[in-house]
Coordinates of C-alpha atoms in Angstrom, one line a residue:
M1165 CA -38.9 -41.9 37.6
H1166 CA -37.0 -38.9 36.6
V1167 CA -33.6 -37.8 37.1
L1168 CA -31.7 -34.1 36.4
Y1169 CA -28.1 -34.1 35.1
E1170 CA -25.4 -32.1 33.9
D1171 CA -23.9 -32.5 30.2
A1172 CA -21.5 -30.6 28.9
G1173 CA -22.2 -27.7 31.5
K1174 CA -25.8 -27.5 30.9
L1175 CA -28.7 -29.3 32.6
K1176 CA -30.9 -32.0 31.5
A1177 CA -33.9 -33.4 32.8
E1178 CA -35.3 -36.6 31.4
T1179 CA -36.5 -40.1 32.7
I1180 CA -35.1 -43.3 33.8
F1181 CA -35.1 -45.9 31.6
S1182 CA -32.8 -48.3 33.0
E1183 CA -30.3 -48.0 35.6
A1184 CA -26.5 -49.7 35.9
D1185 CA -23.9 -49.6 38.5
T1186 CA -22.5 -46.5 37.2
S1187 CA -24.8 -45.7 35.0
L1188 CA -27.7 -44.8 33.6
Q1189 CA -30.3 -44.7 30.4
V1190 CA -32.3 -42.1 30.3
E1191 CA -35.6 -41.2 27.8
S1192 CA -36.3 -37.8 26.6
A1193 CA -39.8 -36.1 25.7
S1194 CA -39.1 -36.5 22.0
G1195 CA -38.0 -40.7 22.5
K1196 CA -34.3 -40.4 22.4
R1197 CA -32.5 -42.6 24.2
S1198 CA -28.9 -41.8 26.1
K1199 CA -26.3 -43.5 28.1
I1200 CA -25.1 -41.1 31.6
K1201 CA -23.0 -41.3 34.6
R1202 CA -24.0 -42.0 37.9
N1203 CA -21.6 -39.1 38.7
A1204 CA -23.7 -36.6 36.6
V1205 CA -26.6 -36.6 38.2
L1206 CA -27.6 -34.1 40.2
F1207 CA -31.1 -35.4 41.5
T1208 CA -33.9 -38.0 40.8
F1209 CA -37.6 -37.0 40.5
E1210 CA -40.8 -37.9 40.1
Q1211 CA -43.3 -34.5 40.3
P1212 CA -43.3 -32.8 37.9
A1213 CA -42.7 -33.8 33.3
P1214 CA -39.2 -33.4 33.0
D1215 CA -39.4 -30.8 29.7
T1216 CA -41.8 -29.1 32.2
L1217 CA -39.3 -28.8 35.1
L1218 CA -36.5 -26.2 33.6
P1219 CA -38.7 -23.8 32.3
A1220 CA -40.3 -23.5 35.6
A1221 CA -37.4 -23.4 37.1
E1222 CA -35.6 -20.9 34.7
T1223 CA -38.9 -18.7 35.5
L1224 CA -38.4 -19.4 40.0
A1225 CA -34.8 -18.5 39.1
A1226 CA -34.9 -14.9 38.1
T1227 CA -36.8 -14.3 40.9
L1228 CA -34.0 -15.2 43.0
D1229 CA -31.9 -12.5 44.4
A1230 CA -28.3 -13.0 44.4
G1231 CA -27.2 -10.8 47.2
F1232 CA -29.7 -12.5 49.4
L1233 CA -28.9 -16.0 48.9
W1234 CA -25.1 -14.9 49.4
E1235 CA -26.4 -13.1 52.9
C1236 CA -28.5 -16.6 53.9
A1237 CA -25.9 -19.3 52.9
P1238 CA -23.2 -20.7 55.2
Q1239 CA -19.1 -19.3 54.6
Q1240 CA -17.8 -22.5 54.1
E1241 CA -18.8 -25.0 50.9
F1242 CA -22.6 -26.2 50.7
E1243 CA -25.3 -27.8 48.5
A1244 CA -27.9 -26.2 46.7
A1245 CA -30.2 -28.4 48.2
A1246 CA -29.1 -27.0 51.8
L1247 CA -29.4 -23.5 51.2
A1248 CA -33.0 -24.4 48.9
E1249 CA -34.1 -25.5 52.1
E1250 CA -33.0 -22.5 53.8
Y1251 CA -34.3 -19.8 51.5
F1252 CA -37.5 -21.6 51.0
G1253 CA -38.4 -22.5 54.5
H1254 CA -39.1 -25.8 53.8
A1255 CA -38.2 -28.9 52.3
P1256 CA -37.4 -28.3 48.3
D1257 CA -39.6 -29.6 45.5
A1258 CA -37.7 -30.2 42.1
V1259 CA -38.4 -27.5 40.9
E1260 CA -37.6 -24.8 43.6
K1261 CA -33.5 -27.1 44.1
T1262 CA -33.4 -27.0 40.3
A1263 CA -33.6 -22.7 40.4
T1264 CA -31.6 -22.7 43.4
I1265 CA -28.5 -24.3 41.0
L1266 CA -29.9 -22.3 38.4
A1267 CA -29.8 -18.7 40.3
L1268 CA -25.9 -19.9 42.0
S1269 CA -24.8 -21.0 38.2
A1270 CA -25.0 -17.8 36.9
A1271 CA -24.3 -15.4 40.2
P1272 CA -20.4 -15.9 39.3
A1273 CA -19.4 -12.9 41.3
Y1274 CA -21.1 -14.5 44.4
F1275 CA -20.5 -18.0 44.1
H1276 CA -18.0 -20.1 43.1
R1277 CA -18.5 -23.9 41.6
R1278 CA -17.2 -26.4 43.9
G1279 CA -18.2 -29.4 42.4
K1280 CA -21.6 -30.8 41.3
G1281 CA -24.1 -29.2 43.3
A1282 CA -21.9 -28.0 45.7
F1283 CA -20.8 -24.2 46.1
R1284 CA -19.0 -21.9 48.2
P1285 CA -19.6 -17.9 49.2
A1286 CA -17.1 -15.6 47.4
P1287 CA -15.9 -13.8 50.7
P1288 CA -16.6 -10.0 51.0
D1289 CA -12.9 -8.4 49.2
I1290 CA -12.9 -10.4 46.4
L1291 CA -17.2 -10.1 45.9
Q1292 CA -17.4 -6.5 46.5
A1293 CA -13.8 -6.8 43.9
A1294 CA -16.2 -8.9 41.2
L1295 CA -19.1 -6.1 42.1
A1296 CA -16.9 -3.3 41.2
A1297 CA -15.4 -4.5 38.0
I1298 CA -19.5 -5.9 36.9
E1299 CA -20.7 -1.8 37.5
K1300 CA -17.1 -0.9 35.5
K1301 CA -18.1 -3.1 32.7
R1302 CA -22.2 -2.0 32.6
R1303 CA -21.6 1.8 33.1
Q1304 CA -18.7 0.6 29.6
A1305 CA -21.4 -0.4 28.2
E1306 CA -24.0 2.1 28.5
L1307 CA -21.2 4.6 27.5
Q1308 CA -20.3 2.7 24.1
A1309 CA -24.3 2.4 23.3
E1310 CA -24.4 6.4 23.6
W1311 CA -21.3 6.9 21.8
T1312 CA -22.6 4.3 19.0
E1313 CA -26.5 6.1 19.3
A1314 CA -24.2 9.8 19.1
L1315 CA -22.7 8.1 15.7
L1316 CA -25.3 6.9 14.0
A1317 CA -26.9 9.9 14.7
G1318 CA -24.2 11.9 13.0
T1319 CA -21.8 13.5 16.0
L1320 CA -19.0 12.8 16.9
P1321 CA -18.6 12.2 20.4
D1322 CA -15.3 13.8 21.9
A1323 CA -14.0 11.0 22.8
L1324 CA -13.5 9.6 19.5
K1325 CA -12.1 13.1 18.0
P1326 CA -8.7 12.2 18.6
V1327 CA -9.0 8.0 17.7
A1328 CA -11.5 8.4 14.7
A1329 CA -8.5 8.7 12.2
T1330 CA -7.1 5.6 13.0
F1331 CA -10.0 4.1 13.0
L1332 CA -9.3 2.4 9.1
D1333 CA -5.5 1.7 9.4
R1334 CA -4.3 1.1 12.7
P1335 CA -7.7 0.5 15.3
D1336 CA -6.8 -0.9 19.2
K1337 CA -9.9 -3.5 18.9
N1338 CA -9.8 -3.6 22.4
T1339 CA -11.0 -0.2 22.8
L1340 CA -15.5 0.8 23.9
E1341 CA -14.2 4.0 21.1
W1342 CA -13.5 1.3 18.6
K1343 CA -16.4 -1.1 19.5
A1344 CA -19.1 1.8 19.6
F1345 CA -17.6 2.7 16.1
D1346 CA -18.0 -0.7 14.7
A1347 CA -21.5 -1.0 15.6
A1348 CA -22.0 1.6 14.4
V1349 CA -20.9 0.4 11.0
Q1350 CA -22.6 -3.0 11.7
Q1351 CA -25.8 -0.7 11.5
S1352 CA -25.3 1.7 9.7
G1353 CA -24.0 -0.7 6.9
I1354 CA -22.2 2.1 5.3
S1355 CA -19.2 1.8 4.6
P1356 CA -16.4 3.0 8.0
E1357 CA -14.5 4.9 4.9
R1358 CA -17.9 7.0 4.4
L1359 CA -19.1 7.3 7.7
L1360 CA -16.4 9.1 8.7
L1361 CA -16.2 11.1 6.5
S1362 CA -19.7 12.2 7.3
L1363 CA -18.8 12.5 10.5
G1364 CA -16.2 15.3 9.5
V1365 CA -13.1 13.1 10.3
W1366 CA -11.6 14.2 7.2
P1367 CA -13.3 17.4 5.3
H1368 CA -13.4 15.7 1.8
P1369 CA -12.3 11.5 0.4
L1370 CA -8.6 13.7 -0.5
A1371 CA -7.7 14.8 2.8
M1372 CA -8.3 11.0 3.4
M1373 CA -6.9 9.2 1.1
R1374 CA -3.8 11.5 1.6
D1375 CA -3.4 11.4 5.5
R1376 CA -3.9 7.9 5.7
F1377 CA -1.4 7.7 3.2
L1378 CA 1.0 9.7 5.3
S1379 CA -0.2 8.2 8.9
A1380 CA 0.7 5.1 7.7
H1381 CA 4.2 5.3 5.7
F1382 CA 5.4 8.6 6.8
P1383 CA 3.9 8.7 10.7
R1384 CA 6.9 11.2 11.2
G1385 CA 6.7 13.5 8.4
T1386 CA 7.9 13.8 5.6
Q1387 CA 10.7 15.8 6.3
W1388 CA 14.4 15.5 6.9
P1389 CA 17.2 15.9 9.6
P1390 CA 19.2 19.1 8.7
V1391 CA 22.1 17.9 6.1
D1392 CA 25.6 18.6 6.4
V1393 CA 26.0 20.5 2.9
Q1394 CA 29.0 19.7 1.5
D1395 CA 30.8 20.5 -1.5
W1396 CA 31.7 16.8 -2.8
G1397 CA 33.8 15.9 -5.3
A1398 CA 35.3 18.7 -5.4
D1399 CA 39.1 17.2 -6.3
L1400 CA 37.4 15.7 -9.6
P1401 CA 38.8 16.6 -12.6
Q1402 CA 36.7 19.8 -14.1
V1403 CA 35.7 18.7 -18.2
E1404 CA 34.4 21.5 -20.6
V1405 CA 31.3 19.9 -22.2
E1406 CA 28.0 21.0 -23.5
A1407 CA 25.9 19.4 -22.2
Y1408 CA 22.0 19.8 -21.8
S1409 CA 19.0 17.9 -20.0
L1410 CA 15.9 17.4 -20.6
D1411 CA 12.8 16.6 -18.2
D1412 CA 9.1 17.7 -16.7
A1413 CA 8.7 21.5 -15.9
S1414 CA 8.0 20.2 -12.1
T1415 CA 11.1 18.2 -12.1
I1416 CA 13.5 19.1 -9.0
E1417 CA 16.0 16.3 -9.2
I1418 CA 17.8 16.6 -12.6
D1419 CA 19.3 13.8 -12.9
D1420 CA 20.5 13.3 -16.4
A1421 CA 22.1 14.8 -18.7
L1422 CA 23.3 14.2 -22.2
S1423 CA 26.4 15.9 -24.4
V1424 CA 27.7 14.8 -28.0
S1425 CA 30.4 15.4 -30.3
I1426 CA 31.2 13.9 -33.9
P1427 CA 34.8 12.4 -33.9
A1428 CA 34.5 11.5 -37.0
P1429 CA 32.6 11.4 -40.3
G1430 CA 29.7 8.9 -39.6
T1431 CA 30.5 8.0 -36.0
V1432 CA 28.8 10.0 -32.5
R1433 CA 30.4 10.5 -29.5
V1434 CA 27.6 11.0 -26.8
G1435 CA 28.7 11.5 -23.0
I1436 CA 25.7 10.4 -20.6
H1437 CA 25.9 12.2 -17.3
I1438 CA 24.2 10.7 -14.4
A1439 CA 24.2 12.7 -11.1
V1440 CA 26.1 11.0 -8.1
P1441 CA 24.7 11.4 -4.9
A1442 CA 26.7 7.9 -4.0
L1443 CA 29.6 10.1 -3.2
A1444 CA 27.3 11.4 -0.6
V1445 CA 25.5 8.6 0.4
T1446 CA 27.4 5.5 1.4
R1447 CA 26.8 1.8 3.0
G1448 CA 25.2 2.3 6.4
S1449 CA 25.9 5.7 6.5
A1450 CA 23.0 8.2 8.4
L1451 CA 22.0 9.5 4.9
D1452 CA 21.7 5.8 3.5
E1453 CA 19.6 4.7 6.2
Q1454 CA 17.4 7.1 5.4
A1455 CA 17.2 7.0 1.7
R1456 CA 17.0 3.3 2.1
A1457 CA 13.9 3.7 4.8
R1458 CA 11.9 5.6 1.7
M1459 CA 13.3 3.7 -1.3
S1460 CA 12.2 6.1 -3.9
T1461 CA 10.6 9.7 -4.0
V1462 CA 6.9 9.0 -3.9
Y1463 CA 4.9 10.6 -6.7
M1464 CA 1.5 12.1 -7.3
P1465 CA -0.4 14.8 -9.8
G1466 CA 1.4 18.2 -8.4
D1467 CA 2.9 16.8 -5.0
K1468 CA 5.8 14.8 -4.5
I1469 CA 8.2 13.2 -1.3
P1470 CA 11.4 13.4 -2.4
M1471 CA 13.8 9.7 -1.2
L1472 CA 16.8 12.1 -0.5
P1473 CA 16.8 15.6 1.1
R1474 CA 16.3 18.7 -0.5
E1475 CA 19.4 19.9 0.3
L1476 CA 21.4 16.8 -0.8
I1477 CA 19.3 16.5 -4.1
A1478 CA 20.3 20.9 -4.8
A1479 CA 24.4 19.7 -4.1
F1480 CA 23.7 17.0 -6.7
S1481 CA 20.9 17.9 -9.1
L1482 CA 22.4 18.1 -12.8
D1483 CA 21.1 22.1 -12.8
E1484 CA 22.1 24.6 -15.3
G1485 CA 25.1 26.5 -14.5
Q1486 CA 26.6 24.7 -12.2
W1487 CA 29.4 23.1 -11.4
R1488 CA 28.3 19.0 -10.1
P1489 CA 29.7 15.8 -9.8
A1490 CA 28.7 13.2 -12.9
L1491 CA 29.3 9.7 -13.4
S1492 CA 29.5 10.3 -16.8
L1493 CA 29.5 7.1 -19.9
Y1494 CA 31.1 7.6 -23.2
V1495 CA 30.4 6.0 -25.6
T1496 CA 30.9 6.5 -29.5
G1497 CA 28.8 4.4 -31.7
R1498 CA 28.5 4.6 -35.5
V1499 CA 25.5 5.5 -37.1
A1500 CA 25.1 3.8 -40.4
D1501 CA 24.3 0.0 -37.7
G1502 CA 24.1 1.5 -34.1
E1503 CA 27.5 -0.9 -32.7
I1504 CA 29.5 0.9 -30.3
L1505 CA 32.6 2.0 -30.8
E1506 CA 34.2 2.5 -27.2
A1507 CA 32.9 2.8 -24.5
E1508 CA 34.4 4.5 -21.5
T1509 CA 33.4 5.5 -17.7
R1510 CA 34.7 8.4 -15.7
L1511 CA 33.9 10.0 -12.4
E1512 CA 34.1 13.8 -13.0
R1513 CA 32.8 17.5 -12.9
I1514 CA 30.8 19.3 -15.1
R1515 CA 28.4 21.7 -15.9
V1516 CA 25.3 21.8 -17.9
A1517 CA 24.4 24.2 -19.7
A1518 CA 21.0 24.1 -19.5
N1519 CA 17.9 22.2 -18.2
L1520 CA 15.7 22.1 -21.6
R1521 CA 12.0 21.8 -19.9
H1522 CA 9.5 19.4 -22.3
G1523 CA 6.2 21.9 -23.6
R1524 CA 8.6 24.7 -24.1
I1525 CA 11.0 22.3 -26.9
D1526 CA 8.2 19.7 -27.5
E1527 CA 7.2 21.4 -31.9
V1528 CA 10.8 18.9 -32.4
T1529 CA 9.2 16.4 -34.6
E1530 CA 10.8 13.8 -36.8
A1531 CA 10.5 15.5 -40.0
A1532 CA 12.8 17.7 -38.8
L1533 CA 15.5 16.1 -36.5
A1534 CA 16.1 14.1 -40.6
D1535 CA 16.1 17.6 -42.8
P1536 CA 18.8 19.5 -42.0
A1537 CA 18.1 22.9 -43.2
A1538 CA 14.9 22.8 -41.2
P1539 CA 14.9 25.1 -38.2
L1540 CA 15.6 23.7 -35.2
P1541 CA 16.2 24.5 -31.7
H1542 CA 19.3 23.5 -30.6
A1543 CA 20.0 21.5 -33.7
H1544 CA 23.5 21.1 -33.5
W1545 CA 22.8 19.1 -29.6
L1546 CA 19.3 17.0 -31.1
R1547 CA 20.2 16.2 -35.0
P1548 CA 23.7 13.6 -34.0
L1549 CA 21.8 12.5 -30.4
W1550 CA 19.0 11.7 -32.5
Q1551 CA 20.9 9.6 -35.5
L1552 CA 22.9 7.5 -32.9
A1553 CA 19.5 6.7 -30.8
Q1554 CA 17.9 5.6 -34.3
A1555 CA 20.8 3.3 -34.9
L1556 CA 20.7 1.7 -31.5
C1557 CA 16.7 1.7 -31.5
A1558 CA 16.7 -0.2 -34.9
V1559 CA 19.5 -2.7 -33.7
R1560 CA 16.8 -3.6 -30.4
D1561 CA 14.3 -3.8 -33.1
R1562 CA 15.9 -6.3 -35.2
T1563 CA 17.1 -8.9 -31.8
R1564 CA 13.1 -8.2 -30.7
G1565 CA 12.0 -9.3 -34.3
K1566 CA 9.8 -6.9 -34.0
P1567 CA 9.5 -3.0 -33.3
E1568 CA 8.9 -1.6 -29.4
N1569 CA 5.1 -0.9 -29.6
N1570 CA 4.8 2.5 -26.8
D1571 CA 3.3 5.0 -29.3
R1572 CA 0.1 5.4 -26.8
I1573 CA -0.7 8.6 -25.2
E1574 CA 0.0 9.4 -21.5
Y1575 CA -0.8 12.1 -19.3
G1576 CA 0.6 13.9 -17.4
F1577 CA -1.0 16.6 -14.5
E1578 CA -1.1 19.4 -13.4
I1579 CA -2.7 20.9 -10.0
E1580 CA -3.3 24.8 -10.2
G1581 CA -3.7 25.5 -5.9
P1582 CA -2.4 23.4 -3.4
P1583 CA -2.7 20.2 -4.4
D1584 CA -4.6 19.3 -1.0
D1585 CA -6.9 20.9 -2.1
P1586 CA -10.5 19.1 -4.5
D1587 CA -11.2 22.0 -5.5
S1588 CA -7.9 23.3 -7.4
I1589 CA -7.7 22.7 -11.0
V1590 CA -6.5 20.2 -12.6
R1591 CA -5.6 19.9 -16.0
L1592 CA -4.7 16.9 -18.4
V1593 CA -1.9 16.8 -20.3
P1594 CA -1.1 14.5 -22.8
R1595 CA 2.0 13.6 -24.6
Q1596 CA 2.7 10.5 -27.1
R1597 CA 4.5 8.2 -25.6
N1598 CA 6.5 7.6 -28.3
A1599 CA 7.0 11.5 -29.6
P1600 CA 10.7 11.6 -30.4
L1601 CA 12.5 13.3 -27.2
D1602 CA 10.9 11.4 -25.2
R1603 CA 12.8 8.8 -27.5
L1604 CA 15.7 10.3 -27.9
V1605 CA 16.5 10.4 -24.2
A1606 CA 15.0 6.8 -23.5
E1607 CA 17.3 5.4 -26.0
Y1608 CA 20.7 6.4 -23.9
M1609 CA 19.6 5.5 -20.4
I1610 CA 18.5 2.2 -22.2
L1611 CA 22.7 2.2 -23.4
A1612 CA 24.1 3.4 -19.5
N1613 CA 21.9 1.0 -17.9
T1614 CA 22.8 -2.0 -20.4
Q1615 CA 26.7 -0.3 -20.3
W1616 CA 27.0 0.2 -17.1
G1617 CA 25.2 -3.3 -16.3
A1618 CA 28.6 -5.3 -18.1
L1619 CA 30.1 -3.4 -16.8
L1620 CA 29.7 -4.9 -13.1
A1621 CA 29.4 -8.3 -14.5
R1622 CA 32.7 -8.1 -16.1
H1623 CA 34.1 -7.2 -13.1
G1624 CA 32.7 -10.1 -10.8
V1625 CA 31.2 -6.7 -9.2
P1626 CA 27.2 -7.7 -8.1
G1627 CA 24.5 -5.3 -9.1
I1628 CA 20.8 -5.1 -8.9
Y1629 CA 19.7 -6.7 -12.6
R1630 CA 16.3 -6.4 -14.2
S1631 CA 15.7 -9.4 -16.4
Q1632 CA 13.1 -10.3 -18.2
Q1633 CA 12.0 -13.7 -19.4
M1634 CA 9.1 -15.4 -20.9
G1635 CA 6.9 -12.7 -20.0
R1636 CA 8.2 -12.4 -16.2
T1637 CA 10.0 -9.1 -15.2
R1638 CA 11.7 -8.9 -12.1
M1639 CA 14.9 -8.2 -10.3
S1640 CA 18.1 -10.1 -8.8
T1641 CA 22.0 -10.4 -8.2
Q1642 CA 22.0 -12.1 -12.7
A1643 CA 23.1 -10.0 -15.6
L1644 CA 20.2 -11.9 -17.8
P1645 CA 18.3 -10.4 -20.4
H1646 CA 15.8 -8.3 -20.9
E1647 CA 13.6 -9.6 -23.5
S1648 CA 10.9 -6.8 -24.3
I1649 CA 14.2 -3.9 -24.2
A1650 CA 16.6 -6.3 -26.2
V1651 CA 19.2 -5.8 -24.7
P1652 CA 21.2 -8.3 -23.0
Q1653 CA 21.7 -6.9 -19.2
Y1654 CA 20.1 -4.0 -18.0
I1655 CA 20.3 -2.0 -14.2
W1656 CA 18.8 0.6 -12.9
S1657 CA 21.4 3.7 -12.7
T1658 CA 20.4 7.0 -14.3
S1659 CA 18.1 7.9 -11.6
P1660 CA 19.9 8.2 -8.0
L1661 CA 18.1 11.0 -7.1
R1662 CA 15.0 9.7 -6.5
R1663 CA 15.1 5.5 -6.9
Y1664 CA 17.2 3.7 -4.1
V1665 CA 18.2 1.3 -6.6
D1666 CA 20.2 3.5 -8.6
L1667 CA 21.7 4.4 -5.3
V1668 CA 23.1 1.1 -5.2
N1669 CA 24.2 0.4 -8.4
Q1670 CA 25.7 3.8 -8.6
G1671 CA 28.1 3.0 -5.8
Q1672 CA 28.7 -0.7 -7.4
I1673 CA 29.2 0.8 -10.9
L1674 CA 32.0 3.8 -8.5
A1675 CA 34.0 0.8 -7.5
A1676 CA 34.1 -0.9 -10.7
A1677 CA 35.2 2.3 -12.8
E1678 CA 37.7 2.7 -10.4
H1679 CA 39.0 -0.7 -9.2
G1680 CA 38.3 -2.4 -12.3
V1681 CA 39.1 -6.4 -11.7
S1682 CA 40.1 -5.7 -7.9
A1683 CA 36.7 -3.8 -7.6
R1684 CA 34.5 -7.2 -6.5
L1685 CA 36.7 -6.1 -2.5
A1686 CA 36.4 -2.3 -3.1
A1687 CA 32.9 -2.4 -4.1
P1688 CA 30.1 -1.3 -1.3
F1689 CA 28.3 -4.8 -1.9
K1690 CA 30.2 -7.8 -1.4
P1691 CA 28.9 -11.3 -4.5
K1692 CA 26.7 -12.9 -2.5
D1693 CA 25.7 -9.8 -0.1
A1694 CA 22.7 -11.3 2.0
D1695 CA 21.8 -7.7 2.9
L1696 CA 22.1 -7.2 -0.7
Y1697 CA 19.1 -10.0 -1.5
A1698 CA 17.4 -8.2 1.2
L1699 CA 17.4 -4.8 -0.2
I1700 CA 15.7 -6.1 -4.0
G1701 CA 12.8 -7.5 -1.7
A1702 CA 12.4 -4.1 0.5
F1703 CA 12.4 -2.5 -2.5
D1704 CA 10.4 -4.2 -4.6
S1705 CA 7.9 -4.4 -1.7
Q1706 CA 7.6 -0.2 -1.2
Y1707 CA 8.0 1.0 -4.7
T1708 CA 5.1 -1.0 -5.3
L1709 CA 2.9 0.4 -2.6
W1710 CA 3.9 3.9 -4.2
G1711 CA 3.4 3.3 -7.2
E1712 CA -0.7 2.0 -6.2
F1713 CA -0.6 5.2 -3.8
Q1714 CA 0.4 7.1 -7.6
S1715 CA -2.1 5.5 -9.1
S1716 CA -4.5 5.7 -6.6
M1717 CA -4.4 9.8 -6.4
E1718 CA -4.2 9.5 -10.7
R1719 CA -7.8 7.8 -10.5
Y1720 CA -9.0 10.6 -7.7
W1721 CA -8.0 13.6 -9.9
C1722 CA -9.2 12.2 -13.4
I1723 CA -12.7 12.0 -11.0
R1724 CA -12.5 15.8 -10.2
W1725 CA -10.7 17.0 -14.0
L1726 CA -14.3 14.9 -15.3
Q1727 CA -16.6 16.8 -12.8
Q1728 CA -14.7 20.3 -13.3
Q1729 CA -15.2 19.5 -17.0
G1730 CA -18.8 18.7 -16.8
L1731 CA -18.4 16.1 -18.9
K1732 CA -21.4 14.2 -19.1
E1733 CA -20.6 11.6 -22.2
V1734 CA -16.7 10.3 -22.7
R1735 CA -15.7 7.8 -25.7
A1736 CA -13.8 5.0 -24.5
H1737 CA -12.2 1.8 -25.7
V1738 CA -12.7 -1.5 -24.4
L1739 CA -9.5 -3.5 -23.3
R1740 CA -11.7 -7.1 -22.8
E1741 CA -14.9 -7.8 -21.4
N1742 CA -16.4 -5.0 -19.5
L1743 CA -13.7 -3.2 -19.1
V1744 CA -13.0 0.4 -20.5
R1745 CA -10.1 2.7 -21.3
L1746 CA -11.5 6.1 -21.7
A1747 CA -10.2 8.3 -24.4
C1748 CA -10.1 11.5 -22.8
A1749 CA -8.5 10.9 -19.6
P1750 CA -6.1 7.9 -18.0
F1751 CA -8.7 6.3 -16.7
V1752 CA -10.2 2.4 -16.9
T1753 CA -13.2 1.6 -15.8
R1754 CA -16.0 -1.7 -15.9
I1755 CA -18.6 -1.6 -17.7
N1756 CA -21.6 -3.9 -16.3
G1757 CA -23.6 -5.5 -19.1
L1758 CA -21.2 -4.7 -21.3
P1759 CA -22.1 -6.5 -24.7
E1760 CA -18.9 -8.7 -25.9
Y1761 CA -16.7 -6.6 -28.0
E1762 CA -13.2 -6.6 -29.8
R1763 CA -10.4 -5.7 -27.9
G1764 CA -10.4 -1.4 -29.0
H1765 CA -13.6 -1.5 -30.1
E1766 CA -14.8 2.4 -29.5
V1767 CA -18.3 3.1 -27.5
R1768 CA -19.7 6.0 -26.0
L1769 CA -21.2 6.3 -22.7
D1770 CA -22.8 7.6 -20.7
I1771 CA -22.1 9.0 -17.1
L1772 CA -23.9 9.1 -14.0
G1773 CA -22.4 8.9 -11.1
Y1774 CA -19.3 9.8 -9.2
D1775 CA -17.7 8.1 -6.0
E1776 CA -14.8 10.2 -5.0
I1777 CA -14.0 6.9 -2.2
G1778 CA -13.9 3.9 -3.7
L1779 CA -12.3 6.0 -6.9
D1780 CA -14.5 4.7 -9.7
I1781 CA -17.0 6.5 -12.1
E1782 CA -21.1 5.0 -13.1
C1783 CA -21.4 4.7 -16.3
R1784 CA -23.4 3.1 -19.8
L1785 CA -23.4 2.0 -22.7
R1786 CA -24.8 4.6 -24.6
E1787 CA -24.2 3.0 -28.5
A1788 CA -20.8 1.3 -30.4
G1789 CA -18.3 3.0 -31.7

């Protein structure tokens, strides 16, 4: 005797080995024995053999029409065996009963299960709704398959055009459009980016990179609402100083300028003048909320997205010939040993004499700075600044125990043509990072950030500090040492037109400079302000995102530059293992199979191909240097 029973929702047919009151022991065709409950049994049978019952029943069930069964079935609950007898017109055998159970179970729209071997036909209105849903699903499957086929054939269906650009970063995976695209990706075996580019969603990889970034981080566009420009700081005292700024030619936000005088032999008095947008961007204001949303200016070759509205930048930028408010730090230092004899912070109005630009006075050398007789532009300004800057650098070198290693060549990017056109001409402009003018400006920015960090700590006013200890750099509200710069404390405060942290710190510095010991109560952020801690985390995260985008765009334009130069062979230097840096461009790549060389070892590479989507180049080792 054999038995048909249910096990975990599946039908099984096996031979009865032994029986008890509430259970059976059954044996499969392979000889495996199992114990089943009697209430799981649908029926017993003698013919056919268990291993042939289900295949025969499945074949027969495929011929049974669910709609006809529904018409034959009673409108109340019924047993499958009873319907089988009605349908076949005779007492059904095991195959016919099993086929009926399978057919009923496979048509949930027509029949609802009501227990072991029992069913109830769906009411007519519910059946019609279910059949309509099934038909809709069938049509959707056909449409999805049609779209997938078109995508694989290289055509973007009209229905997918409005949403195709969202497939990479913010797809709605419940839609037919996404499912059709995902199926095409799986079947084609290429990346989603390459498939979308081949379909013309973007005309080229550069457009894809820019669009993805802007839609993710600037979905409402990069433009600011109109700004009501005021004469901020009009009541501040006007101070006549001979100050100059020094920036790249593309810089529109002139954050800083320097002035200098000689109060006594052997000493230099330097004025470090910083633009003061904190006068307008006060905590909690609309401008503050907008600046905080951006956190920083976004840089990319040939283009930028300013942190602040251009009208506000124009109102505070230290443009030549214009009276502008400035947060000024006046320090008097001794040239012989770099000791700071006096420091004073003032809020005032100054007029910058000229905005000097790199590329126009880059002929300045250390020898010319050291030789009073050598021709030198703006010599009366540069030479005393250089003398004190050297002394300040020497102090930091002694503290650190070694000179700062920053002599690597850096590159600027100049784009001739629209920055969103890959056919624009790109130029790489090398500049020695340790060039005298860069060192000079950097030294005074370090001095200002160190002195103002000390001012905040002295008055108990919280600020956002950058520290480095045990090789780990982090931002916090603690005035901790920065080991690589070799200063006791360090904040970012000299780029308030470009970085939100500098802007926040500037508001704190203004309070400390004006209110002194009572500044803790007057400052925008009070000690232990939870929002200051939240701001640090948000800035770190967003500043990293902006930096990654800038790096990606620079890699793209490096690849374009290599192609425009027609280079087939390049020199590179080993960084570690199979990682190398090109000698002609700021580009790092991996060379598979590169022999083990020491860091800095020169190799020659053949360029085999370019990948503007993956932002890499394919190279092979030509020869070791």
